[in-house]
Amino acid sequence: MKIKFTSTLSVLAVSLIALAAPAKADEVTLRAISAFQTGTAFAKPFDEFVQKVNEAGKGLVKIQVLGGPEAMPPFEVGNALRGNVIDLANTTAVFHANLVPEGVALTMTDLSMAELRQNGGYDLMNQIHEKRARIHWLGRLAEKIKYHVYLSKPAKSDSFDGLKLRSVPIYQAFFSALGANPMQIAPGEVFTALERGTIDGYGWPSIGVFDLGWQEQTKTRVDPGFYQVETGVYFSLAAWNKLNAEQKAVFEKAILAMEDGSSRFEQDADAERKRQGEAGIETYNLPEASAAKFLQTAQEAGWAQVLKVSPQDGAALQKLFTK
């Protein structure tokens, strides 16, 4: 009887331990979209991020990438996140500025993500995203990359008056302030627009020109660069809130690792500058006084746009996002 009693206690003890142990969550598969074409400069960091998450999150979380712009137009990604049609995306706040106009401040800052996380800038921007669009901002995938004006003909002066320039919301006000005529054209249509003379040039980052073959229609790159390219990982707030602490930690660790390695973009920019020169794209350096006015106009026009639509939050962001 004694042996039987001990055996019964042992079985009971094992059963109680099993009941007390937290049940391991089933692996959650999240649906993702990239706003950038596969293989391009701004798609590759997201590929790396997905790989980090899927390796570290085995048994917990998995990202399934549904496609790029061919699967969903870039300017519809924000609405898809807000409506929980997709769970997360590789996109930019520029593409959902209609939902979160304050998001363009991410492009105008010269501060690093480490600085924004420390001074409260990250928290404020995320709160605004969650409040306005039910979108959770996880962090950046690209930084330290400037935008430039590229022209289809050699530059003859430092004036932009009357030039028809392909634009996006972030620098539309800036181009207008320069005296140019900004035109919103999808990236896939820019080559034809340049070829036909529909536009005289375009705004684009210091990297990625070759991804779409635009170098064939480009003669000049104008320096200095302005603003700072922002791409990042954005979640549907509903999808983010469904994750447990352990699952969220996988994503947070992966994005911090990407931000820590962002200096590689500076190397990419240097290599691209050399490659552009070899392809016949000349760099036109604005004279010192014109360059200073150019950069000042960029900041003034950009922040005026944010403050107009969001006076209170815009002012708070400007304080945290500028040195």
CSV table of C-alpha atoms in Angstrom, one decimal:
chain,number,residue,atom,x,y,z
A,1,MET,CA,0.0,0.0,0.0
A,2,LYS,CA,2.8,2.3,0.8
A,3,ILE,CA,4.4,1.9,-2.6
A,4,LYS,CA,1.0,2.4,-4.3
A,5,PHE,CA,0.4,5.6,-2.3
A,6,THR,CA,3.8,7.0,-3.2
A,7,SER,CA,3.2,6.3,-6.9
A,8,THR,CA,-0.2,8.0,-6.7
A,9,LEU,CA,1.4,11.1,-5.2
A,10,SER,CA,4.1,11.2,-7.8
A,11,VAL,CA,1.5,11.1,-10.6
A,12,LEU,CA,-0.5,13.8,-8.9
A,13,ALA,CA,2.6,16.0,-8.5
A,14,VAL,CA,3.5,15.7,-12.1
A,15,SER,CA,-0.1,16.5,-13.1
A,16,LEU,CA,-0.1,19.6,-10.9
A,17,ILE,CA,3.2,20.8,-12.3
A,18,ALA,CA,1.9,20.4,-15.8
A,19,LEU,CA,-1.2,22.4,-15.0
A,20,ALA,CA,0.8,25.1,-13.3
A,21,ALA,CA,3.3,25.5,-16.2
A,22,PRO,CA,2.2,28.2,-18.7
A,23,ALA,CA,0.9,26.7,-21.9
A,24,LYS,CA,3.2,27.6,-24.8
A,25,ALA,CA,1.4,29.8,-27.3
A,26,ASP,CA,0.9,28.3,-30.8
A,27,GLU,CA,3.0,29.9,-33.5
A,28,VAL,CA,1.3,32.9,-34.9
A,29,THR,CA,1.7,33.7,-38.6
A,30,LEU,CA,1.4,37.4,-39.5
A,31,ARG,CA,0.6,38.6,-43.0
A,32,ALA,CA,3.0,41.3,-44.4
A,33,ILE,CA,3.2,43.5,-47.4
A,34,SER,CA,6.2,45.5,-48.7
A,35,ALA,CA,5.6,48.9,-50.3
A,36,PHE,CA,8.8,48.4,-52.2
A,37,GLN,CA,9.6,46.2,-55.2
A,38,THR,CA,11.4,42.9,-54.4
A,39,GLY,CA,15.2,43.2,-54.8
A,40,THR,CA,15.3,47.0,-54.5
A,41,ALA,CA,17.4,49.0,-52.0
A,42,PHE,CA,14.4,49.6,-49.6
A,43,ALA,CA,13.0,46.0,-49.9
A,44,LYS,CA,16.3,44.3,-48.8
A,45,PRO,CA,16.4,45.6,-45.2
A,46,PHE,CA,12.9,44.2,-44.7
A,47,ASP,CA,14.0,40.8,-46.1
A,48,GLU,CA,16.7,40.8,-43.4
A,49,PHE,CA,14.2,41.8,-40.7
A,50,VAL,CA,11.8,39.0,-41.7
A,51,GLN,CA,14.7,36.5,-41.6
A,52,LYS,CA,15.7,37.6,-38.1
A,53,VAL,CA,12.1,37.3,-36.8
A,54,ASN,CA,11.4,34.0,-38.4
A,55,GLU,CA,14.7,32.5,-37.1
A,56,ALA,CA,14.4,33.9,-33.6
A,57,GLY,CA,10.6,33.4,-33.4
A,58,LYS,CA,10.4,29.7,-34.3
A,59,GLY,CA,7.4,28.3,-32.4
A,60,LEU,CA,6.2,31.8,-31.5
A,61,VAL,CA,5.8,34.0,-34.5
A,62,LYS,CA,6.3,33.8,-38.3
A,63,ILE,CA,6.0,36.5,-41.0
A,64,GLN,CA,4.5,35.5,-44.3
A,65,VAL,CA,5.3,38.1,-46.9
A,66,LEU,CA,2.3,38.3,-49.4
A,67,GLY,CA,4.1,40.5,-51.9
A,68,GLY,CA,5.1,44.0,-52.8
A,69,PRO,CA,3.5,46.8,-54.9
A,70,GLU,CA,2.2,44.2,-57.3
A,71,ALA,CA,0.1,42.8,-54.5
A,72,MET,CA,-1.0,46.1,-53.0
A,73,PRO,CA,-0.4,49.7,-54.2
A,74,PRO,CA,1.9,51.5,-51.8
A,75,PHE,CA,-0.5,54.3,-51.0
A,76,GLU,CA,-3.2,51.8,-49.9
A,77,VAL,CA,-0.9,50.1,-47.3
A,78,GLY,CA,-1.9,52.5,-44.5
A,79,ASN,CA,-5.6,51.8,-45.0
A,80,ALA,CA,-4.9,48.1,-45.0
A,81,LEU,CA,-3.1,48.3,-41.7
A,82,ARG,CA,-5.8,50.5,-40.2
A,83,GLY,CA,-8.5,48.0,-41.3
A,84,ASN,CA,-6.5,45.0,-40.2
A,85,VAL,CA,-6.5,43.6,-43.7
A,86,ILE,CA,-2.8,42.9,-43.2
A,87,ASP,CA,-0.8,42.6,-40.0
A,88,LEU,CA,2.4,44.5,-40.7
A,89,ALA,CA,4.2,46.2,-43.5
A,90,ASN,CA,7.5,47.5,-44.8
A,91,THR,CA,6.4,51.0,-45.7
A,92,THR,CA,7.0,54.7,-45.0
A,93,ALA,CA,4.9,57.3,-43.1
A,94,VAL,CA,5.1,59.3,-46.3
A,95,PHE,CA,2.7,56.8,-47.9
A,96,HIS,CA,0.1,57.1,-45.2
A,97,ALA,CA,0.4,60.8,-44.6
A,98,ASN,CA,-3.3,61.1,-45.4
A,99,LEU,CA,-4.0,59.2,-42.2
A,100,VAL,CA,-1.1,60.5,-40.0
A,101,PRO,CA,0.1,63.8,-41.4
A,102,GLU,CA,2.5,64.2,-38.5
A,103,GLY,CA,4.4,61.1,-39.8
A,104,VAL,CA,6.3,63.2,-42.4
A,105,ALA,CA,8.3,64.5,-39.4
A,106,LEU,CA,10.2,61.2,-39.5
A,107,THR,CA,11.7,62.3,-42.8
A,108,MET,CA,12.6,65.8,-41.7
A,109,THR,CA,14.6,64.8,-38.5
A,110,ASP,CA,18.4,64.5,-38.5
A,111,LEU,CA,18.3,62.6,-35.2
A,112,SER,CA,19.0,58.9,-35.0
A,113,MET,CA,16.5,56.3,-33.8
A,114,ALA,CA,18.6,55.8,-30.7
A,115,GLU,CA,18.2,59.5,-29.9
A,116,LEU,CA,14.5,59.5,-30.7
A,117,ARG,CA,13.9,56.5,-28.4
A,118,GLN,CA,15.8,58.2,-25.6
A,119,ASN,CA,14.2,61.7,-25.8
A,120,GLY,CA,10.6,60.5,-26.1
A,121,GLY,CA,10.3,61.2,-29.8
A,122,TYR,CA,9.6,57.6,-30.7
A,123,ASP,CA,6.9,57.2,-28.0
A,124,LEU,CA,5.1,60.4,-29.1
A,125,MET,CA,5.1,59.4,-32.8
A,126,ASN,CA,3.9,55.9,-32.0
A,127,GLN,CA,1.1,57.4,-29.8
A,128,ILE,CA,0.0,59.6,-32.7
A,129,HIS,CA,-0.1,56.7,-35.1
A,130,GLU,CA,-2.1,54.6,-32.7
A,131,LYS,CA,-4.6,57.4,-32.0
A,132,ARG,CA,-5.1,58.6,-35.6
A,133,ALA,CA,-4.9,55.4,-37.6
A,134,ARG,CA,-4.8,52.4,-35.3
A,135,ILE,CA,-1.3,51.7,-36.5
A,136,HIS,CA,1.6,50.7,-34.3
A,137,TRP,CA,5.1,52.0,-35.4
A,138,LEU,CA,7.7,49.4,-34.5
A,139,GLY,CA,10.8,51.3,-35.8
A,140,ARG,CA,13.0,52.3,-38.7
A,141,LEU,CA,14.6,50.1,-41.3
A,142,ALA,CA,16.4,52.9,-43.2
A,143,GLU,CA,18.1,56.1,-42.0
A,144,LYS,CA,21.1,58.3,-42.9
A,145,ILE,CA,20.0,58.4,-46.5
A,146,LYS,CA,19.3,61.8,-48.1
A,147,TYR,CA,16.9,62.8,-50.8
A,148,HIS,CA,18.1,64.6,-53.9
A,149,VAL,CA,16.7,66.3,-56.9
A,150,TYR,CA,17.6,64.5,-60.2
A,151,LEU,CA,17.2,66.2,-63.6
A,152,SER,CA,16.8,64.7,-67.1
A,153,LYS,CA,19.1,67.5,-68.5
A,154,PRO,CA,22.3,69.1,-67.4
A,155,ALA,CA,21.7,71.8,-64.7
A,156,LYS,CA,22.3,75.3,-66.1
A,157,SER,CA,21.5,77.4,-62.9
A,158,ASP,CA,20.5,77.0,-59.3
A,159,SER,CA,16.9,78.0,-60.1
A,160,PHE,CA,14.1,75.4,-60.0
A,161,ASP,CA,11.4,77.8,-61.3
A,162,GLY,CA,8.9,76.1,-63.5
A,163,LEU,CA,10.5,72.7,-63.4
A,164,LYS,CA,8.1,69.8,-63.4
A,165,LEU,CA,9.4,67.4,-60.7
A,166,ARG,CA,8.0,64.1,-59.7
A,167,SER,CA,7.1,64.4,-56.0
A,168,VAL,CA,5.6,62.6,-53.0
A,169,PRO,CA,3.7,64.3,-50.1
A,170,ILE,CA,6.8,64.8,-47.9
A,171,TYR,CA,8.5,67.2,-50.3
A,172,GLN,CA,5.6,68.5,-52.3
A,173,ALA,CA,5.5,71.7,-50.2
A,174,PHE,CA,9.2,72.1,-50.5
A,175,PHE,CA,9.2,71.8,-54.3
A,176,SER,CA,6.4,74.3,-54.5
A,177,ALA,CA,8.4,76.7,-52.3
A,178,LEU,CA,11.4,76.3,-54.7
A,179,GLY,CA,9.1,77.5,-57.6
A,180,ALA,CA,8.9,74.0,-59.2
A,181,ASN,CA,5.7,72.2,-60.1
A,182,PRO,CA,5.4,69.0,-58.1
A,183,MET,CA,3.7,66.1,-59.7
A,184,GLN,CA,2.7,62.9,-57.9
A,185,ILE,CA,3.6,59.9,-60.2
A,186,ALA,CA,3.9,56.2,-59.2
A,187,PRO,CA,7.5,55.0,-59.3
A,188,GLY,CA,6.7,52.5,-62.1
A,189,GLU,CA,5.6,55.4,-64.4
A,190,VAL,CA,8.5,57.7,-63.8
A,191,PHE,CA,10.8,56.3,-66.6
A,192,THR,CA,8.1,56.9,-69.3
A,193,ALA,CA,7.4,60.3,-67.9
A,194,LEU,CA,11.1,61.3,-68.2
A,195,GLU,CA,11.3,59.7,-71.6
A,196,ARG,CA,8.3,61.7,-72.9
A,197,GLY,CA,9.3,64.9,-71.2
A,198,THR,CA,6.2,64.9,-69.0
A,199,ILE,CA,8.5,65.7,-66.1
A,200,ASP,CA,11.9,67.4,-66.0
A,201,GLY,CA,13.2,65.4,-63.0
A,202,TYR,CA,12.3,63.8,-59.8
A,203,GLY,CA,13.0,63.7,-56.1
A,204,TRP,CA,14.6,60.4,-55.0
A,205,PRO,CA,17.0,59.1,-52.4
A,206,SER,CA,20.7,58.9,-52.9
A,207,ILE,CA,20.4,55.2,-53.5
A,208,GLY,CA,18.0,53.2,-55.7
A,209,VAL,CA,18.2,55.1,-59.0
A,210,PHE,CA,19.5,52.0,-60.8
A,211,ASP,CA,16.8,49.7,-59.3
A,212,LEU,CA,14.2,51.1,-61.7
A,213,GLY,CA,16.5,52.0,-64.6
A,214,TRP,CA,16.1,55.7,-64.2
A,215,GLN,CA,19.8,56.3,-64.8
A,216,GLU,CA,19.1,56.0,-68.5
A,217,GLN,CA,17.0,59.2,-68.4
A,218,THR,CA,19.0,61.1,-65.7
A,219,LYS,CA,21.8,63.6,-66.5
A,220,THR,CA,22.2,65.5,-63.2
A,221,ARG,CA,22.0,65.0,-59.5
A,222,VAL,CA,21.7,68.1,-57.4
A,223,ASP,CA,23.6,68.5,-54.1
A,224,PRO,CA,23.2,68.9,-51.2
A,225,GLY,CA,20.8,66.2,-50.3
A,226,PHE,CA,17.8,67.1,-48.1
A,227,TYR,CA,15.7,65.4,-45.4
A,228,GLN,CA,16.3,61.8,-44.5
A,229,VAL,CA,14.7,58.7,-46.0
A,230,GLU,CA,12.4,56.9,-43.6
A,231,THR,CA,11.2,53.3,-44.2
A,232,GLY,CA,10.1,51.2,-41.3
A,233,VAL,CA,8.0,48.4,-39.9
A,234,TYR,CA,4.4,49.3,-39.1
A,235,PHE,CA,1.8,47.0,-37.5
A,236,SER,CA,-2.0,46.9,-37.5
A,237,LEU,CA,-2.6,47.9,-33.9
A,238,ALA,CA,-5.1,45.1,-33.6
A,239,ALA,CA,-2.5,42.6,-34.7
A,240,TRP,CA,0.1,44.0,-32.4
A,241,ASN,CA,-2.2,43.9,-29.4
A,242,LYS,CA,-3.0,40.2,-30.0
A,243,LEU,CA,0.7,39.3,-29.5
A,244,ASN,CA,1.9,38.3,-26.0
A,245,ALA,CA,5.0,39.8,-24.4
A,246,GLU,CA,7.3,37.0,-25.6
A,247,GLN,CA,6.1,37.4,-29.2
A,248,LYS,CA,6.4,41.2,-29.1
A,249,ALA,CA,10.0,40.9,-27.8
A,250,VAL,CA,11.0,38.9,-30.9
A,251,PHE,CA,10.0,41.9,-33.1
A,252,GLU,CA,11.4,44.5,-30.8
A,253,LYS,CA,14.8,42.8,-30.6
A,254,ALA,CA,14.9,42.4,-34.4
A,255,ILE,CA,14.1,46.1,-35.2
A,256,LEU,CA,16.7,47.3,-32.6
A,257,ALA,CA,19.3,45.1,-34.3
A,258,MET,CA,18.4,46.7,-37.7
A,259,GLU,CA,18.6,50.2,-36.3
A,260,ASP,CA,22.0,49.4,-34.7
A,261,GLY,CA,23.3,48.4,-38.2
A,262,SER,CA,21.9,51.4,-40.1
A,263,SER,CA,25.4,52.9,-40.7
A,264,ARG,CA,25.7,50.5,-43.7
A,265,PHE,CA,23.4,52.9,-45.6
A,266,GLU,CA,26.1,55.5,-45.6
A,267,GLN,CA,28.4,53.0,-47.3
A,268,ASP,CA,25.7,52.2,-49.8
A,269,ALA,CA,25.2,56.0,-50.5
A,270,ASP,CA,29.0,56.4,-51.2
A,271,ALA,CA,29.0,53.5,-53.6
A,272,GLU,CA,25.9,54.7,-55.4
A,273,ARG,CA,27.4,58.2,-55.8
A,274,LYS,CA,30.4,56.6,-57.6
A,275,ARG,CA,28.2,54.4,-59.7
A,276,GLN,CA,26.1,57.3,-60.8
A,277,GLY,CA,29.1,59.2,-61.9
A,278,GLU,CA,30.3,56.2,-63.9
A,279,ALA,CA,26.9,56.1,-65.5
A,280,GLY,CA,27.2,59.7,-66.7
A,281,ILE,CA,25.1,61.3,-64.0
A,282,GLU,CA,26.9,64.6,-63.1
A,283,THR,CA,26.7,66.1,-59.7
A,284,TYR,CA,25.7,69.8,-59.6
A,285,ASN,CA,26.7,71.4,-56.4
A,286,LEU,CA,24.6,74.4,-55.5
A,287,PRO,CA,26.7,77.5,-54.6
A,288,GLU,CA,27.2,77.9,-50.9
A,289,ALA,CA,24.6,80.6,-50.4
A,290,SER,CA,22.0,78.8,-52.6
A,291,ALA,CA,22.7,75.5,-50.8
A,292,ALA,CA,22.0,77.2,-47.4
A,293,LYS,CA,18.8,78.7,-48.7
A,294,PHE,CA,17.8,75.4,-50.3
A,295,LEU,CA,18.1,73.5,-47.0
A,296,GLN,CA,16.4,76.2,-44.9
A,297,THR,CA,13.5,76.2,-47.4
A,298,ALA,CA,13.2,72.5,-47.0
A,299,GLN,CA,12.9,72.6,-43.3
A,300,GLU,CA,10.6,75.6,-43.2
A,301,ALA,CA,8.2,74.2,-45.8
A,302,GLY,CA,8.2,70.7,-44.3
A,303,TRP,CA,7.4,71.8,-40.7
A,304,ALA,CA,4.9,74.4,-41.9
A,305,GLN,CA,3.0,71.6,-43.5
A,306,VAL,CA,3.0,69.5,-40.2
A,307,LEU,CA,2.1,72.5,-38.0
A,308,LYS,CA,-0.8,73.5,-40.2
A,309,VAL,CA,-2.6,70.2,-39.9
A,310,SER,CA,-1.5,69.4,-36.3
A,311,PRO,CA,-0.5,72.5,-34.3
A,312,GLN,CA,-0.2,70.9,-30.9
A,313,ASP,CA,1.3,67.5,-31.8
A,314,GLY,CA,3.3,69.1,-34.6
A,315,ALA,CA,5.0,71.6,-32.2
A,316,ALA,CA,5.8,68.8,-29.7
A,317,LEU,CA,7.3,66.7,-32.5
A,318,GLN,CA,9.3,69.6,-33.8
A,319,LYS,CA,10.9,70.1,-30.4
A,320,LEU,CA,11.8,66.4,-30.1
A,321,PHE,CA,12.8,65.8,-33.7
A,322,THR,CA,15.2,68.8,-34.3
A,323,LYS,CA,18.5,69.6,-32.8
